[in-house]
Tab-separated table of C-alpha atoms in Angstrom:
chain	number	residue	atom	x	y	z
A	1	MET	CA	0.000	0.000	0.000
A	2	ALA	CA	1.344	3.443	-0.930
A	3	VAL	CA	1.439	6.101	1.797
A	4	GLY	CA	2.732	9.316	0.239
A	5	GLU	CA	6.377	8.494	-0.572
A	6	LEU	CA	6.378	5.518	1.792
A	7	THR	CA	5.454	1.955	0.818
A	8	LEU	CA	4.393	-0.368	3.626
A	9	SER	CA	4.963	-4.041	3.056
A	10	SER	CA	2.464	-6.763	3.769
A	11	ARG	CA	4.740	-7.995	6.592
A	12	PHE	CA	3.985	-4.772	8.475
A	13	PHE	CA	0.260	-5.358	8.329
A	14	ALA	CA	0.730	-9.007	9.255
A	15	SER	CA	2.361	-7.899	12.490
A	16	ALA	CA	-0.017	-5.047	13.235
A	17	SER	CA	-3.618	-4.499	14.111
A	18	CYS	CA	-4.898	-1.763	11.799
A	19	SER	CA	-8.109	0.156	11.596
A	20	SER	CA	-9.130	2.842	9.144
A	21	ALA	CA	-11.395	5.868	9.074
A	22	ILE	CA	-12.374	8.099	6.198
A	23	ARG	CA	-11.210	11.650	6.784
A	24	ASP	CA	-12.530	13.277	3.616
A	25	SER	CA	-13.378	12.436	0.007
A	26	SER	CA	-9.733	12.219	-1.040
A	27	SER	CA	-7.932	10.770	1.983
A	28	LEU	CA	-7.979	7.748	4.250
A	29	ILE	CA	-6.529	7.650	7.761
A	30	LEU	CA	-4.877	4.384	8.792
A	31	VAL	CA	-4.326	3.838	12.504
A	32	CYS	CA	-2.037	0.879	13.188
A	33	HIS	CA	-0.799	-0.648	16.433
A	34	PRO	CA	2.193	-2.919	15.709
A	35	ARG	CA	2.226	-5.848	18.107
A	36	SER	CA	5.906	-5.290	18.754
A	37	SER	CA	5.212	-1.782	20.053
A	38	PRO	CA	1.587	-1.464	21.101
A	39	THR	CA	2.003	2.082	22.349
A	40	LYS	CA	3.211	3.387	19.010
A	41	ILE	CA	0.542	4.811	16.630
A	42	ILE	CA	1.259	5.463	12.967
A	43	VAL	CA	-1.113	7.786	11.111
A	44	ARG	CA	-0.714	8.426	7.418
A	45	HIS	CA	-2.878	9.912	4.624
A	46	VAL	CA	-3.348	7.731	1.588
A	47	ALA	CA	-5.147	8.348	-1.694
A	48	MET	CA	-8.626	6.932	-1.883
A	49	LEU	CA	-8.573	3.734	-3.884
A	50	VAL	CA	-12.360	3.392	-4.014
A	51	PRO	CA	-13.628	4.537	-7.432
A	52	ARG	CA	-16.165	7.333	-7.337
A	53	GLY	CA	-18.180	5.942	-10.224
A	54	ASN	CA	-19.666	7.823	-13.171
A	55	LEU	CA	-21.308	11.174	-12.451
A	56	HIS	CA	-24.848	11.524	-13.775
A	57	LYS	CA	-25.044	13.913	-16.724
A	58	THR	CA	-28.327	15.758	-17.156
A	59	ILE	CA	-29.349	16.117	-20.803
A	60	ALA	CA	-32.363	18.257	-21.687
A	61	ILE	CA	-34.029	18.899	-25.018
A	62	TYR	CA	-35.680	22.129	-26.092
A	63	PRO	CA	-37.967	21.097	-28.962
A	64	GLY	CA	-39.776	23.368	-31.373
A	65	SER	CA	-40.157	24.479	-34.963
A	66	PHE	CA	-37.986	27.632	-34.581
A	67	ASP	CA	-39.433	29.075	-37.799
A	68	PRO	CA	-37.764	31.511	-37.394
A	69	PRO	CA	-35.611	31.595	-34.224
A	70	THR	CA	-36.622	34.579	-32.088
A	71	ASN	CA	-35.080	36.487	-29.202
A	72	GLY	CA	-37.520	34.633	-26.963
A	73	HIS	CA	-36.044	31.307	-28.065
A	74	LEU	CA	-32.522	32.557	-27.397
A	75	ASP	CA	-33.552	33.778	-23.945
A	76	LEU	CA	-34.679	30.274	-22.966
A	77	ILE	CA	-31.609	28.658	-24.540
A	78	GLU	CA	-29.270	30.912	-22.582
A	79	ARG	CA	-31.010	30.253	-19.276
A	80	GLY	CA	-31.417	26.548	-19.971
A	81	SER	CA	-27.697	26.205	-20.670
A	82	LYS	CA	-27.036	27.326	-17.093
A	83	ILE	CA	-29.317	24.665	-15.607
A	84	PHE	CA	-28.519	21.500	-17.575
A	85	ASP	CA	-25.212	19.802	-18.336
A	86	GLU	CA	-26.213	19.558	-21.988
A	87	LEU	CA	-29.052	21.265	-23.836
A	88	VAL	CA	-30.158	19.975	-27.224
A	89	VAL	CA	-32.115	22.462	-29.345
A	90	ALA	CA	-34.244	20.006	-31.313
A	91	ILE	CA	-35.945	21.184	-34.507
A	92	LEU	CA	-39.076	19.221	-35.334
A	93	ARG	CA	-39.334	18.085	-38.945
A	94	ASN	CA	-43.058	18.293	-39.678
A	95	PRO	CA	-44.001	17.349	-43.253
A	96	ASP	CA	-47.579	18.538	-42.730
A	97	LYS	CA	-46.518	22.181	-42.398
A	98	ALA	CA	-45.151	24.549	-45.026
A	99	PRO	CA	-42.433	26.395	-43.084
A	100	LEU	CA	-41.018	29.756	-44.067
A	101	PHE	CA	-37.460	28.416	-43.603
A	102	ASN	CA	-36.497	24.851	-44.421
A	103	VAL	CA	-34.801	22.642	-41.823
A	104	THR	CA	-31.303	23.248	-43.194
A	105	GLU	CA	-31.752	27.023	-42.951
A	106	ARG	CA	-33.067	26.817	-39.398
A	107	VAL	CA	-30.217	24.546	-38.303
A	108	ALA	CA	-27.653	26.939	-39.796
A	109	MET	CA	-29.190	29.963	-38.053
A	110	LEU	CA	-29.450	28.255	-34.655
A	111	GLU	CA	-25.915	26.878	-34.846
A	112	ALA	CA	-24.602	30.361	-35.609
A	113	LEU	CA	-26.627	31.879	-32.763
A	114	THR	CA	-25.703	29.255	-30.128
A	115	GLY	CA	-22.143	28.445	-31.161
A	116	HIS	CA	-20.658	30.256	-28.149
A	117	TYR	CA	-22.364	27.871	-25.689
A	118	SER	CA	-20.113	24.894	-24.996
A	119	ASN	CA	-22.991	22.718	-23.753
A	120	VAL	CA	-25.612	23.519	-26.405
A	121	ARG	CA	-26.014	21.674	-29.683
A	122	VAL	CA	-28.599	21.742	-32.459
A	123	ASP	CA	-30.312	18.632	-33.836
A	124	THR	CA	-33.415	17.642	-35.804
A	125	PHE	CA	-36.014	14.960	-35.176
A	126	ASP	CA	-39.390	13.690	-36.264
A	127	GLY	CA	-42.023	11.585	-34.581
A	128	LEU	CA	-42.746	11.634	-30.849
A	129	THR	CA	-40.672	13.895	-28.618
A	130	VAL	CA	-40.490	11.197	-25.938
A	131	ASP	CA	-38.982	8.729	-28.420
A	132	TYR	CA	-36.333	11.238	-29.444
A	133	ALA	CA	-35.580	11.963	-25.766
A	134	ALA	CA	-35.087	8.250	-25.111
A	135	LYS	CA	-32.858	7.962	-28.178
A	136	ILE	CA	-30.369	10.583	-26.968
A	137	GLY	CA	-30.688	9.772	-23.262
A	138	ALA	CA	-32.413	13.018	-22.278
A	139	SER	CA	-34.092	13.113	-18.875
A	140	SER	CA	-35.663	16.582	-19.105
A	141	LEU	CA	-37.801	18.535	-21.526
A	142	LEU	CA	-37.553	22.343	-21.527
A	143	ARG	CA	-40.641	24.338	-22.481
A	144	GLY	CA	-41.455	28.042	-22.343
A	145	ILE	CA	-44.760	29.422	-21.074
A	146	ARG	CA	-45.772	32.943	-22.099
A	147	ALA	CA	-49.429	33.150	-21.053
A	148	LEU	CA	-52.273	31.197	-19.481
A	149	SER	CA	-53.251	29.793	-22.875
A	150	ASP	CA	-49.716	28.403	-23.257
A	151	TYR	CA	-49.950	26.765	-19.842
A	152	GLU	CA	-53.158	24.905	-20.673
A	153	TYR	CA	-51.661	23.495	-23.869
A	154	GLU	CA	-48.238	22.737	-22.371
A	155	LEU	CA	-49.773	21.072	-19.310
A	156	GLN	CA	-51.785	18.765	-21.557
A	157	MET	CA	-48.660	17.863	-23.541
A	158	ALA	CA	-46.591	17.371	-20.383
A	159	LEU	CA	-49.153	14.987	-18.902
A	160	MET	CA	-49.298	12.994	-22.132
A	161	ASN	CA	-45.499	12.799	-22.269
A	162	ARG	CA	-45.474	11.618	-18.643
A	163	LYS	CA	-47.965	8.923	-19.577
A	164	LEU	CA	-45.788	7.786	-22.492
A	165	ARG	CA	-42.473	8.081	-20.625
A	166	PRO	CA	-42.806	8.666	-16.846
A	167	GLU	CA	-39.073	9.214	-16.299
A	168	LEU	CA	-39.014	12.257	-18.619
A	169	GLU	CA	-39.490	15.443	-16.588
A	170	THR	CA	-40.916	18.605	-18.142
A	171	VAL	CA	-39.381	21.871	-16.937
A	172	PHE	CA	-41.462	24.991	-17.573
A	173	MET	CA	-39.644	28.311	-17.818
A	174	MET	CA	-41.126	31.798	-18.010
A	175	PRO	CA	-39.636	34.041	-20.701
A	176	ALA	CA	-38.178	37.460	-19.987
A	177	GLU	CA	-40.947	40.034	-19.616
A	178	LYS	CA	-40.000	41.834	-22.827
A	179	TYR	CA	-40.502	38.583	-24.775
A	180	SER	CA	-43.709	37.455	-23.040
A	181	TYR	CA	-45.822	38.215	-26.133
A	182	LEU	CA	-43.334	37.034	-28.739
A	183	SER	CA	-43.821	33.990	-30.955
A	184	ALA	CA	-42.390	32.778	-34.249
A	185	ARG	CA	-45.893	32.900	-35.763
A	186	LEU	CA	-46.273	36.594	-34.941
A	187	VAL	CA	-42.809	37.344	-36.337
A	188	ARG	CA	-43.692	35.599	-39.596
A	189	GLU	CA	-46.986	37.477	-39.915
A	190	VAL	CA	-45.421	40.867	-39.210
A	191	ALA	CA	-42.560	40.221	-41.650
A	192	GLN	CA	-44.844	38.914	-44.389
A	193	LEU	CA	-47.016	42.033	-44.106
A	194	GLY	CA	-43.982	44.283	-44.415
A	195	GLY	CA	-43.661	45.286	-40.760
A	196	SER	CA	-40.428	45.761	-38.850
A	197	VAL	CA	-39.153	42.825	-36.775
A	198	LYS	CA	-36.190	44.711	-35.331
A	199	GLY	CA	-35.702	43.739	-31.690
A	200	LEU	CA	-37.885	40.652	-32.082
A	201	VAL	CA	-35.264	38.455	-33.721
A	202	PRO	CA	-31.446	38.531	-33.879
A	203	GLU	CA	-29.895	40.575	-36.688
A	204	LEU	CA	-28.846	37.353	-38.428
A	205	VAL	CA	-32.461	36.164	-38.580
A	206	GLU	CA	-33.640	39.608	-39.654
A	207	GLU	CA	-31.229	39.462	-42.606
A	208	HIS	CA	-32.528	36.013	-43.583
A	209	LEU	CA	-36.105	37.271	-43.338
A	210	ARG	CA	-35.208	40.223	-45.519
A	211	GLY	CA	-33.804	37.882	-48.146
A	212	LYS	CA	-36.765	35.534	-47.923
A	213	LEU	CA	-39.437	38.261	-47.937
A	214	ASP	CA	-37.651	41.001	-49.836
A	215	PRO	CA	-40.785	42.426	-51.548
A	216	ALA	CA	-42.556	42.771	-48.209
A	217	PHE	CA	-39.620	44.613	-46.647
A	218	LYS	CA	-39.349	46.883	-49.679
A	219	LEU	CA	-43.068	47.590	-49.398
A	220	ALA	CA	-42.609	48.630	-45.773
A	221	GLU	CA	-39.707	50.927	-46.652
A	222	PHE	CA	-41.606	52.405	-49.621
A	223	THR	CA	-44.742	52.985	-47.548
A	224	SER	CA	-42.720	54.627	-44.795
A	225	GLY	CA	-40.881	56.781	-47.306
A	226	SER	CA	-44.085	57.771	-49.088
A	227	GLY	CA	-45.610	58.860	-45.817
A	228	GLU	CA	-42.639	61.062	-45.018
A	229	GLU	CA	-42.684	62.554	-48.538
A	230	LYS	CA	-46.421	63.282	-48.313
A	231	SER	CA	-45.953	64.934	-44.922
A	232	GLU	CA	-43.099	67.076	-46.242
A	233	SER	CA	-45.195	67.989	-49.301
A	234	ARG	CA	-48.090	69.102	-47.100
A	235	LYS	CA	-45.731	71.230	-45.001
A	236	SER	CA	-44.320	72.813	-48.173
A	237	ARG	CA	-47.786	73.680	-49.478
A	238	ALA	CA	-48.732	75.152	-46.115
A	239	ARG	CA	-45.623	77.385	-46.133
A	240	LYS	CA	-46.458	78.647	-49.651
A	241	LYS	CA	-50.011	79.537	-48.633
A	242	ALA	CA	-48.716	81.389	-45.608
């Protein structure tokens, strides 16, 4: 047995009565009374030889369509990364919907937006969320709740997921107050109608929206410009009359 720089032979223990007590998580105290000198006590610290075992790693998934990713999504991702050992942003592939951005575009945007988190990765899945969670070994499901209507829907889904896979825990998280009204659906509608989405989505997503819905953005700029020109024209006419 190794004791610091000292190695005690088995002959020593054969001629001694030894007991041990754990001092802390990294040391062991040996108290030995050699039979040849019963009054002598030897105390040494030794490294713990008992393996600690594997630490449990908590993996959570944050599922959604993310069409497009919003500042509300990023708020939950940032806070979720501080709670779980690993957070998987899982994009649902739903063939029944006609998304604004395809899966490849959404993956690229989310990877660019979350690349600075060491414990966050982006993935895609289809089918049941509980099956995907079991596939990657996730024990938690992260969901955001913005209003009472969200809670009713999310509670129903959480109870169904618990029925299908009892060991999967759903963690509800409230968004930041400034994002409590924000949803990807509203962002799409505003952008498609030519409204400004500045402050609702990251600049990267805003650029992609501009490229995807260029006519709508041009319409918004033209309408805004026309309004300013009309106002200036009215002021000019009023000055002439005066």
